[in-house]
Tab-separated table of C-alpha atoms and ligand atoms in Angstrom:
chain	number	residue	atom	x	y	z
A	1	MET	CA	5.384	0.817	-62.097
A	2	GLY	CA	7.187	1.691	-58.755
A	3	MET	CA	5.195	-1.309	-56.990
A	4	LEU	CA	8.346	-3.078	-56.125
A	5	LYS	CA	9.662	-0.524	-53.773
A	6	ASP	CA	10.467	-1.832	-50.478
A	7	LYS	CA	9.152	-5.047	-51.388
A	8	HIS	CA	10.963	-8.014	-49.770
A	9	VAL	CA	11.880	-10.268	-52.718
A	10	THR	CA	13.511	-13.579	-52.452
A	11	LEU	CA	15.499	-14.727	-55.445
A	12	TYR	CA	16.354	-18.053	-55.615
A	13	VAL	CA	19.202	-18.921	-58.077
A	14	THR	CA	19.474	-22.543	-58.986
A	15	GLY	CA	22.083	-24.532	-61.092
A	16	SER	CA	21.641	-23.036	-64.637
A	17	ILE	CA	24.135	-21.878	-67.077
A	18	ALA	CA	22.030	-18.910	-67.231
A	19	ALA	CA	22.808	-18.116	-63.214
A	20	TYR	CA	25.037	-15.266	-64.170
A	21	LYS	CA	21.937	-13.355	-65.579
A	22	SER	CA	20.666	-13.402	-62.052
A	23	ALA	CA	23.457	-10.986	-60.807
A	24	LEU	CA	21.430	-8.354	-63.328
A	25	LEU	CA	18.359	-9.504	-62.018
A	26	THR	CA	19.286	-8.530	-58.504
A	27	ARG	CA	20.692	-5.255	-59.446
A	28	LEU	CA	17.440	-4.361	-61.486
A	29	LEU	CA	15.112	-5.480	-58.437
A	30	ILE	CA	17.257	-3.218	-56.225
A	31	LYS	CA	17.219	-0.450	-58.828
A	32	ALA	CA	13.360	-0.733	-58.632
A	33	GLY	CA	13.369	-0.312	-54.873
A	34	ALA	CA	13.016	-3.695	-53.659
A	35	GLN	CA	15.107	-5.605	-50.761
A	36	VAL	CA	16.574	-8.735	-52.300
A	37	GLN	CA	17.737	-12.043	-50.346
A	38	VAL	CA	19.346	-14.428	-52.520
A	39	VAL	CA	19.109	-18.248	-51.658
A	40	MET	CA	21.424	-20.471	-53.709
A	41	THR	CA	21.404	-24.165	-54.348
A	42	ALA	CA	24.825	-25.877	-54.282
A	43	ALA	CA	24.799	-26.420	-58.084
A	44	ALA	CA	24.459	-22.848	-58.463
A	45	THR	CA	27.545	-21.986	-56.517
A	46	ASP	CA	29.395	-23.866	-59.266
A	47	PHE	CA	28.141	-21.006	-61.870
A	48	VAL	CA	28.294	-17.821	-59.951
A	49	THR	CA	29.876	-17.056	-56.189
A	50	PRO	CA	27.524	-16.248	-53.393
A	51	LEU	CA	30.077	-13.074	-52.971
A	52	THR	CA	28.476	-11.605	-55.972
A	53	PHE	CA	25.096	-11.829	-54.926
A	54	GLN	CA	26.140	-10.953	-51.218
A	55	THR	CA	27.895	-7.789	-52.700
A	56	LEU	CA	24.866	-6.720	-55.169
A	57	SER	CA	21.971	-7.811	-52.320
A	58	LYS	CA	24.051	-6.414	-49.385
A	59	ARG	CA	22.870	-9.246	-47.519
A	60	PRO	CA	24.408	-12.665	-46.800
A	61	VAL	CA	23.535	-15.487	-49.233
A	62	LEU	CA	21.546	-18.323	-48.067
A	63	THR	CA	23.350	-21.439	-49.113
A	64	ASP	CA	23.062	-23.984	-46.485
A	65	LEU	CA	20.323	-25.491	-43.849
A	66	PHE	CA	22.747	-26.391	-41.247
A	67	THR	CA	25.291	-24.120	-40.768
A	68	ALA	CA	24.019	-21.957	-37.790
A	69	THR	CA	23.622	-18.111	-38.208
A	70	GLU	CA	24.438	-16.497	-35.328
A	71	GLY	CA	21.160	-15.304	-33.706
A	72	ASP	CA	18.924	-17.281	-36.029
A	73	PRO	CA	19.000	-21.112	-35.899
A	74	ILE	CA	16.149	-21.591	-38.293
A	75	LYS	CA	17.115	-18.959	-41.097
A	76	HIS	CA	15.151	-20.837	-43.634
A	77	ILE	CA	11.836	-20.048	-41.942
A	78	THR	CA	13.161	-16.310	-41.177
A	79	VAL	CA	13.752	-15.956	-44.754
A	80	ALA	CA	10.672	-17.562	-45.844
A	81	ASP	CA	8.230	-15.387	-43.567
A	82	TRP	CA	10.195	-12.246	-44.554
A	83	THR	CA	9.373	-12.924	-48.233
A	84	ASP	CA	6.827	-10.818	-50.099
A	85	ILE	CA	7.538	-12.632	-53.279
A	86	ALA	CA	9.668	-15.375	-54.282
A	87	LEU	CA	11.256	-15.630	-57.336
A	88	VAL	CA	13.103	-18.735	-58.944
A	89	ALA	CA	15.455	-17.137	-61.729
A	90	PRO	CA	16.823	-19.429	-63.436
A	91	ALA	CA	14.747	-22.395	-62.481
A	92	THR	CA	16.217	-25.486	-63.302
A	93	ALA	CA	14.173	-28.680	-64.248
A	94	ASN	CA	15.389	-30.147	-61.396
A	95	ILE	CA	14.047	-27.427	-58.829
A	96	LEU	CA	10.478	-27.312	-61.030
A	97	ALA	CA	10.472	-31.343	-60.162
A	98	LYS	CA	11.115	-30.641	-56.579
A	99	MET	CA	8.945	-27.877	-55.973
A	100	ALA	CA	5.851	-29.635	-57.933
A	101	GLN	CA	6.703	-32.869	-55.481
A	102	GLY	CA	7.019	-30.718	-52.620
A	103	LEU	CA	10.533	-31.798	-51.880
A	104	ALA	CA	12.716	-30.228	-49.324
A	105	ASP	CA	16.287	-31.478	-49.138
A	106	ASP	CA	18.258	-28.305	-49.361
A	107	ALA	CA	18.443	-24.488	-48.193
A	108	ALA	CA	16.637	-23.499	-51.403
A	109	SER	CA	13.904	-26.275	-51.607
A	110	SER	CA	12.969	-25.917	-47.905
A	111	THR	CA	12.602	-22.457	-47.821
A	112	LEU	CA	10.535	-22.504	-50.850
A	113	ILE	CA	8.199	-25.086	-49.216
A	114	ALA	CA	7.985	-22.639	-46.167
A	115	THR	CA	6.948	-19.896	-47.877
A	116	ALA	CA	3.554	-18.656	-48.230
A	117	ALA	CA	3.787	-15.506	-50.482
A	118	PRO	CA	3.470	-15.436	-54.073
A	119	LYS	CA	5.990	-17.786	-55.940
A	120	PHE	CA	7.215	-17.071	-59.691
A	121	VAL	CA	9.545	-19.358	-61.451
A	122	ALA	CA	11.530	-18.439	-64.597
A	123	PRO	CA	12.835	-21.761	-66.058
A	124	ALA	CA	15.877	-22.011	-68.218
A	125	MET	CA	17.007	-25.193	-69.818
A	126	ASN	CA	18.005	-27.173	-72.806
A	127	LYS	CA	15.190	-27.130	-75.234
A	128	ASN	CA	14.756	-31.008	-74.768
A	129	MET	CA	14.984	-30.784	-71.050
A	130	TRP	CA	12.033	-28.008	-71.528
A	131	ALA	CA	10.045	-30.174	-73.708
A	132	ASN	CA	10.386	-33.330	-71.422
A	133	PRO	CA	6.970	-34.663	-70.706
A	134	ALA	CA	7.924	-34.856	-67.121
A	135	THR	CA	9.109	-31.026	-67.098
A	136	GLN	CA	5.974	-29.899	-68.752
A	137	ARG	CA	3.783	-32.162	-66.275
A	138	ASN	CA	5.742	-30.493	-63.307
A	139	VAL	CA	5.164	-26.776	-64.919
A	140	GLN	CA	1.162	-27.785	-65.341
A	141	GLN	CA	1.207	-28.952	-61.573
A	142	LEU	CA	3.029	-26.061	-60.483
A	143	ARG	CA	0.744	-23.849	-62.186
A	144	ALA	CA	-2.155	-25.558	-60.667
A	145	ASP	CA	-0.791	-24.895	-57.557
A	146	GLY	CA	-0.897	-21.194	-58.080
A	147	VAL	CA	2.867	-20.555	-58.990
A	148	LEU	CA	3.359	-18.126	-61.648
A	149	VAL	CA	5.519	-19.401	-64.543
A	150	ILE	CA	7.506	-16.561	-66.699
A	151	ASP	CA	7.803	-18.654	-69.924
A	152	PRO	CA	11.117	-19.179	-71.421
A	153	ALA	CA	11.779	-17.597	-74.349
A	154	GLU	CA	13.221	-18.855	-78.003
A	155	GLY	CA	16.125	-18.175	-78.725
A	156	PHE	CA	20.131	-19.149	-78.835
A	157	LEU	CA	20.962	-21.328	-76.150
A	158	ALA	CA	24.414	-22.135	-74.532
A	159	GLU	CA	24.233	-25.452	-76.220
A	160	GLY	CA	25.075	-23.453	-79.287
A	161	TYR	CA	21.721	-23.922	-81.167
A	162	SER	CA	18.426	-22.086	-81.005
A	163	GLY	CA	15.341	-23.461	-79.358
A	164	SER	CA	12.742	-22.980	-76.605
A	165	GLY	CA	14.116	-22.631	-72.683
A	166	ARG	CA	16.162	-19.658	-72.800
A	167	LEU	CA	15.673	-17.413	-69.419
A	168	ALA	CA	13.287	-14.765	-69.866
A	169	GLU	CA	15.228	-11.576	-70.050
A	170	PRO	CA	15.611	-9.903	-66.725
A	171	ALA	CA	13.893	-6.771	-67.613
A	172	THR	CA	10.955	-9.169	-68.620
A	173	ILE	CA	10.945	-11.050	-65.135
A	174	VAL	CA	10.917	-7.612	-63.365
A	175	ALA	CA	7.974	-6.488	-65.402
A	176	ALA	CA	6.199	-9.439	-64.531
A	177	LEU	CA	6.537	-9.060	-60.894
A	178	GLU	CA	5.436	-5.391	-61.418
A	179	ALA	CA	2.594	-6.567	-63.346
A	180	TYR	CA	1.414	-8.966	-60.519
A	181	LEU	CA	1.842	-6.404	-57.842
A	182	GLN	CA	-0.066	-3.716	-59.855
A	183	ASP	CA	-3.360	-6.511	-60.212
A	184	HIS	CA	-2.778	-7.143	-56.563
A	185	THR	CA	-2.818	-4.137	-54.901
A	186	PRO	CA	-5.905	-2.625	-53.780
A	187	GLN	CA	-6.796	0.504	-56.427
A	188	PRO	CA	-9.461	2.369	-54.841
A	189	LEU	CA	-9.116	5.268	-57.359
A	190	ARG	CA	-9.280	2.871	-60.405
A	191	GLY	CA	-11.363	4.944	-63.272
A	192	LYS	CA	-11.019	8.269	-61.159
A	193	GLN	CA	-9.579	11.226	-62.831
A	194	VAL	CA	-7.335	12.969	-60.686
A	195	LEU	CA	-5.753	16.619	-61.159
A	196	VAL	CA	-2.834	17.551	-58.988
A	197	THR	CA	-1.627	21.237	-58.947
A	198	ALA	CA	2.414	21.380	-57.969
A	199	GLY	CA	5.364	23.875	-57.403
A	200	GLY	CA	5.375	27.600	-56.858
A	201	THR	CA	4.135	30.083	-59.517
A	202	ARG	CA	6.857	32.813	-61.225
A	203	GLU	CA	5.295	36.231	-61.987
A	204	ALA	CA	7.340	37.878	-64.258
A	205	ILE	CA	8.596	41.195	-63.769
A	206	ASP	CA	10.482	41.710	-66.962
A	207	PRO	CA	12.069	39.003	-69.264
A	208	VAL	CA	14.616	37.785	-66.828
A	209	ARG	CA	13.066	38.574	-63.416
A	210	TYR	CA	10.232	37.085	-61.494
A	211	VAL	CA	8.813	37.265	-58.116
A	212	GLY	CA	8.405	33.725	-56.792
A	213	ASN	CA	8.048	31.600	-53.653
A	214	LYS	CA	9.939	28.817	-51.740
A	215	SER	CA	7.608	25.898	-52.744
A	216	SER	CA	9.451	22.977	-54.238
A	217	GLY	CA	6.684	20.888	-55.909
A	218	LYS	CA	7.626	17.847	-53.827
A	219	MET	CA	4.451	17.337	-51.901
A	220	GLY	CA	2.134	17.802	-55.170
A	221	TYR	CA	4.278	15.312	-57.057
A	222	ALA	CA	4.165	13.107	-54.271
A	223	LEU	CA	0.383	13.140	-54.450
A	224	ALA	CA	0.601	12.676	-58.157
A	225	ARG	CA	2.408	9.301	-57.528
A	226	ALA	CA	0.345	8.135	-55.050
A	227	ALA	CA	-3.061	8.662	-56.674
A	228	ARG	CA	-1.303	7.147	-59.718
A	229	ASP	CA	-0.329	4.063	-57.331
A	230	LEU	CA	-3.746	3.793	-56.003
A	231	GLY	CA	-5.043	3.372	-59.845
A	232	ALA	CA	-6.003	7.040	-60.761
A	233	GLU	CA	-5.569	8.766	-64.163
A	234	VAL	CA	-3.382	11.446	-62.810
A	235	THR	CA	-3.113	14.990	-64.855
A	236	LEU	CA	-0.206	17.308	-62.771
A	237	ILE	CA	-0.443	20.826	-63.552
A	238	SER	CA	2.990	21.675	-62.421
A	239	SER	CA	5.082	25.001	-62.386
A	240	ALA	CA	8.107	23.172	-60.730
A	241	SER	CA	10.917	21.418	-62.472
A	242	LEU	CA	11.153	18.108	-60.959
A	243	THR	CA	11.112	14.365	-62.906
A	244	THR	CA	7.726	13.912	-64.390
A	245	PRO	CA	6.370	10.701	-62.688
A	246	HIS	CA	5.781	7.801	-64.885
A	247	ASN	CA	2.188	7.576	-66.436
A	248	VAL	CA	1.089	10.762	-65.039
A	249	ASP	CA	0.057	13.523	-67.657
A	250	LEU	CA	2.009	16.409	-67.252
A	251	VAL	CA	0.888	20.315	-68.128
A	252	PRO	CA	3.584	22.457	-67.378
A	253	VAL	CA	2.955	26.165	-66.526
A	254	VAL	CA	4.841	29.367	-65.044
A	255	SER	CA	2.487	31.917	-63.745
A	256	ALA	CA	-0.747	32.143	-61.702
A	257	ALA	CA	-2.726	33.129	-64.477
A	258	GLU	CA	-1.415	30.230	-66.741
A	259	MET	CA	-1.976	27.730	-63.702
A	260	GLU	CA	-5.609	29.036	-63.436
A	261	THR	CA	-6.151	28.680	-67.255
A	262	ALA	CA	-4.960	24.954	-67.177
A	263	VAL	CA	-6.705	24.214	-64.045
A	264	ASN	CA	-10.117	25.437	-65.605
A	265	THR	CA	-9.446	23.502	-68.586
A	266	TYR	CA	-9.085	20.105	-66.692
A	267	PHE	CA	-11.332	20.722	-63.913
A	268	GLY	CA	-14.680	19.792	-65.365
A	269	ALA	CA	-13.053	16.197	-66.180
A	270	SER	CA	-11.820	15.668	-62.442
A	271	ASP	CA	-13.270	13.798	-59.874
A	272	ILE	CA	-10.567	14.726	-57.252
A	273	THR	CA	-8.784	17.797	-57.356
A	274	LEU	CA	-5.664	18.474	-55.338
A	275	MET	CA	-4.340	21.891	-55.414
A	276	ALA	CA	-0.788	21.587	-53.580
A	277	ALA	CA	0.689	24.336	-55.585
A	278	ALA	CA	1.857	27.548	-54.226
A	279	VAL	CA	0.105	29.912	-56.340
A	280	ALA	CA	1.316	33.472	-55.962
A	281	ASP	CA	-1.201	35.977	-54.436
A	282	PHE	CA	0.264	39.022	-56.035
A	283	ARG	CA	1.815	39.412	-59.132
A	284	PRO	CA	3.602	42.798	-61.032
A	285	GLU	CA	0.861	44.881	-62.443
A	286	ALA	CA	2.403	45.115	-65.645
A	287	ILE	CA	5.214	43.017	-67.269
A	288	VAL	CA	8.157	45.170	-68.448
A	289	ASP	CA	9.125	44.207	-72.216
A	290	HIS	CA	12.375	44.515	-71.545
A	291	LYS	CA	15.090	43.931	-68.933
A	292	ILE	CA	14.840	46.779	-66.827
A	293	LYS	CA	18.206	48.555	-66.420
A	294	LYS	CA	19.888	49.481	-63.282
A	295	GLN	CA	20.098	53.001	-63.552
A	296	ASP	CA	22.986	54.564	-61.548
A	297	ASP	CA	21.186	57.597	-60.408
A	298	THR	CA	18.296	55.645	-58.530
A	299	SER	CA	18.721	53.179	-55.604
A	300	THR	CA	15.219	51.879	-55.446
A	301	LEU	CA	12.770	50.399	-57.834
A	302	ASP	CA	9.359	50.433	-57.484
A	303	LEU	CA	7.575	47.311	-58.104
A	304	HIS	CA	3.521	47.614	-58.197
A	305	LEU	CA	1.625	44.387	-57.120
A	306	VAL	CA	-1.784	43.247	-57.744
A	307	ARG	CA	-3.738	40.461	-56.681
A	308	THR	CA	-3.974	37.116	-58.748
A	309	PRO	CA	-7.033	35.538	-58.893
A	310	ASP	CA	-7.987	32.793	-55.958
A	311	ILE	CA	-7.862	29.733	-58.000
A	312	LEU	CA	-8.994	27.545	-55.050
A	313	ALA	CA	-11.977	29.758	-54.340
A	314	GLY	CA	-12.938	29.814	-58.029
A	315	LEU	CA	-13.125	25.914	-58.043
A	316	GLY	CA	-15.199	25.832	-54.840
A	317	LYS	CA	-17.894	27.712	-56.292
A	318	GLN	CA	-18.176	26.014	-59.658
A	319	LYS	CA	-17.652	22.394	-57.794
A	320	ARG	CA	-20.395	19.612	-58.644
A	321	ALA	CA	-21.328	17.821	-55.693
A	322	ASP	CA	-19.756	14.695	-57.166
A	323	GLN	CA	-16.305	16.280	-57.165
A	324	PHE	CA	-13.870	16.611	-54.165
A	325	LEU	CA	-12.078	19.416	-54.017
A	326	LEU	CA	-8.635	19.709	-51.568
A	327	GLY	CA	-6.450	22.379	-50.705
A	328	PHE	CA	-3.295	23.228	-48.936
A	329	ALA	CA	-2.626	26.059	-46.451
A	330	ALA	CA	0.929	26.845	-45.325
A	331	GLU	CA	0.278	28.949	-42.479
A	332	THR	CA	2.864	30.531	-40.027
A	333	ASN	CA	0.701	31.430	-37.259
A	334	ASP	CA	-2.811	30.617	-35.803
A	335	LEU	CA	-2.645	27.707	-37.907
A	336	LEU	CA	-5.658	25.654	-37.189
A	337	GLN	CA	-8.200	28.682	-36.481
A	338	ASN	CA	-7.105	30.177	-39.911
A	339	VAL	CA	-7.423	27.050	-41.947
A	340	GLN	CA	-10.923	26.199	-40.650
A	341	LYS	CA	-11.913	29.401	-41.959
A	342	LYS	CA	-10.259	28.834	-45.272
A	343	LEU	CA	-11.823	25.508	-45.685
A	344	VAL	CA	-15.236	27.184	-45.227
A	345	ALA	CA	-14.644	30.273	-47.424
A	346	LYS	CA	-13.330	28.178	-50.243
A	347	GLY	CA	-15.850	25.572	-50.623
A	348	ALA	CA	-13.273	22.757	-50.199
A	349	ASP	CA	-14.048	19.348	-48.766
A	350	MET	CA	-10.617	19.128	-47.065
A	351	ILE	CA	-7.771	21.412	-46.367
A	352	VAL	CA	-4.132	20.104	-45.692
A	353	ALA	CA	-2.405	22.553	-43.013
A	354	ASN	CA	1.430	22.639	-42.679
A	355	ASP	CA	3.116	24.797	-40.231
A	356	VAL	CA	5.784	26.225	-42.658
A	357	SER	CA	7.609	28.259	-39.834
A	358	ASP	CA	9.057	24.611	-38.547
A	359	THR	CA	12.165	24.125	-40.783
A	360	ALA	CA	12.241	20.406	-40.107
A	361	ILE	CA	9.081	20.432	-42.311
A	362	GLY	CA	7.522	22.150	-45.505
A	363	PHE	CA	8.499	23.736	-48.289
A	364	ASN	CA	11.784	22.129	-49.360
A	365	SER	CA	12.270	19.164	-47.133
A	366	ASP	CA	11.402	15.680	-48.389
A	367	ALA	CA	9.392	15.002	-44.946
A	368	ASN	CA	6.113	16.736	-43.771
A	369	ARG	CA	3.891	16.681	-40.621
A	370	VAL	CA	0.296	17.686	-41.766
A	371	THR	CA	-3.221	18.399	-40.043
A	372	LEU	CA	-6.008	17.229	-42.152
A	373	LEU	CA	-9.362	19.545	-41.594
A	374	LYS	CA	-12.373	18.142	-43.276
A	375	ARG	CA	-15.899	19.509	-43.068
A	376	ASP	CA	-18.069	18.202	-39.951
A	377	ALA	CA	-15.246	16.562	-38.414
A	378	GLU	CA	-12.317	17.021	-35.875
A	379	PRO	CA	-9.031	17.690	-37.213
A	380	GLU	CA	-6.485	15.177	-37.851
A	381	GLN	CA	-2.770	15.071	-37.323
A	382	LEU	CA	-0.868	12.930	-39.282
A	383	ALA	CA	2.527	11.697	-37.767
A	384	MET	CA	5.774	13.239	-39.225
A	385	ALA	CA	6.750	11.365	-42.363
A	386	SER	CA	7.869	11.283	-45.822
A	387	LYS	CA	6.135	13.283	-48.226
A	388	ASP	CA	5.506	9.912	-50.067
A	389	GLU	CA	3.731	8.515	-47.027
A	390	ILE	CA	1.868	11.706	-46.475
A	391	ALA	CA	0.812	11.833	-49.711
A	392	ARG	CA	-0.536	8.169	-49.577
A	393	GLU	CA	-2.183	8.848	-46.081
A	394	ILE	CA	-4.101	12.078	-47.620
A	395	LEU	CA	-5.539	9.957	-50.664
A	396	LEU	CA	-6.590	7.392	-48.615
A	397	ARG	CA	-8.577	9.756	-46.114
A	398	VAL	CA	-9.929	11.095	-49.518
A	399	CYS	CA	-11.293	7.645	-50.466
A	400	GLN	CA	-12.486	7.205	-46.793
A	401	GLN	CA	-14.584	10.453	-47.459
A	402	LEU	CA	-15.769	9.273	-51.155
A	403	HIS	CA	-16.552	5.699	-49.715
A	404	LEU	CA	-14.307	4.447	-52.281
A	405	ALA	CA	-13.115	0.910	-51.269
B	501	LIG	C1	27.198	-26.860	-67.631
B	501	LIG	C2	26.071	-26.995	-66.995
B	501	LIG	C3	25.041	-26.163	-67.243
B	501	LIG	C4	23.708	-26.451	-66.987
B	501	LIG	N1	22.616	-25.553	-67.255
B	501	LIG	C5	21.516	-26.167	-66.857
B	501	LIG	C6	20.504	-25.585	-67.077
B	501	LIG	O1	20.422	-24.395	-67.925
B	501	LIG	N2	18.790	-25.906	-66.891
B	501	LIG	C7	19.156	-26.797	-65.895
B	501	LIG	O2	17.815	-27.288	-65.563
B	501	LIG	N3	20.066	-27.735	-65.715
B	501	LIG	C8	21.052	-26.990	-66.094
B	501	LIG	N4	22.421	-27.906	-65.704
B	501	LIG	C9	22.206	-29.311	-64.647
B	501	LIG	C10	21.916	-28.920	-63.611
B	501	LIG	O3	22.963	-28.010	-62.971
B	501	LIG	C11	21.792	-30.039	-62.343
B	501	LIG	O4	20.585	-30.642	-62.962
B	501	LIG	C12	21.591	-29.893	-61.002
B	501	LIG	O5	21.711	-30.901	-60.333
B	501	LIG	C13	20.438	-28.911	-60.874
B	501	LIG	O6	20.330	-28.352	-59.309
B	501	LIG	P1	19.551	-27.322	-58.573
B	501	LIG	O7	18.308	-27.428	-59.180
B	501	LIG	O8	19.565	-28.056	-57.089
B	501	LIG	O9	20.482	-26.016	-58.634
B	501	LIG	C14	23.527	-27.729	-66.011
B	501	LIG	C15	24.574	-28.403	-65.868
B	501	LIG	C16	26.086	-28.030	-66.557
B	501	LIG	C17	27.099	-28.773	-65.639
């Protein structure tokens, strides 16, 4: 999941009664994060107006080869080159025949033949049109040419009877694209167990109060998603209240002590451990078992704090040679020197340092600028970017260190 994010999908709508379903398909693709360029055949515009698709996709629809677009005289080539995935849905018997033959006599077929990107067709037609030997021959030819066919479903047809030829459901079509991208995206972490901690812990004072910190957990969640997208099995131990990423196992915790117990439970099975949580360094010595009352005769309350266990250093000691351990350091001064010391002292393989004194980055922001400190290598500063991008960069560096292709 999430594979369609920022992908350029060119959606070809052809002259089938199912063309109205492409409006929903456009919405689903956009919801999945894709950018969608719609191309329509002349017949398709008899079923649904380009205005519908233009509004949904927020891009002008390509319908005609010879109407010059300002500044872009060969629009069909521009669209073809822009495309990451071409999707013909619904695909008429006619467009299948044209694609199988290599015809290019309108905007849709000309753009398709100029497209080097992977092509999907989702046929939709009357059951006899679908069963016709010519159609089946064309589909076979398209498969042989490497076109991916999203088979039509059995079901009620617009003709008023049931049969094969009904357009696959829009959600099924989107899932087919996602699955393809998943299979064709390099997954260097496939088969690896990745453990991520995220969020700031809360150390109880009494049943309603706690000592906390400003960590939002966003960086840890971005790491969990990035590790998943690179193929890892991800366990996320979190004290944050963010949306659990799809296909990630969540272990919710509250305090530093709970975080430590959970980390120790999962660490043994973990290949790569990314400690992004902001674990409290101090906790109230004892938790008062009832809400502390405010007393009129006192103006102060003494809170006696004691050190919490250093989870990262604990892991550094028990780490096996085949395990990779990454820590985070939020420092506000003397940044890199402090962090280099931390790397050695904690037995970590990499430390990600961020200067949380800069309000444009760090804790609650969506962007981050970090410096990676490795053993026996110069510090590497990554450009300021979104936490998702930073997370991916960090994981790619970890893969590099581990010689994972
Ligand atoms: C009401 C109506 C519904 C149609 N539905 C389909 C259809 O579902 N599948 C199909 O292959 N052709 C269907 N056709 C025929 C195509 O519109 C026709 O073959 C057209 O030339 C296809 O052009 P295109 O492939 O350039 O879009 C339908 C025609 C009409 C009038």
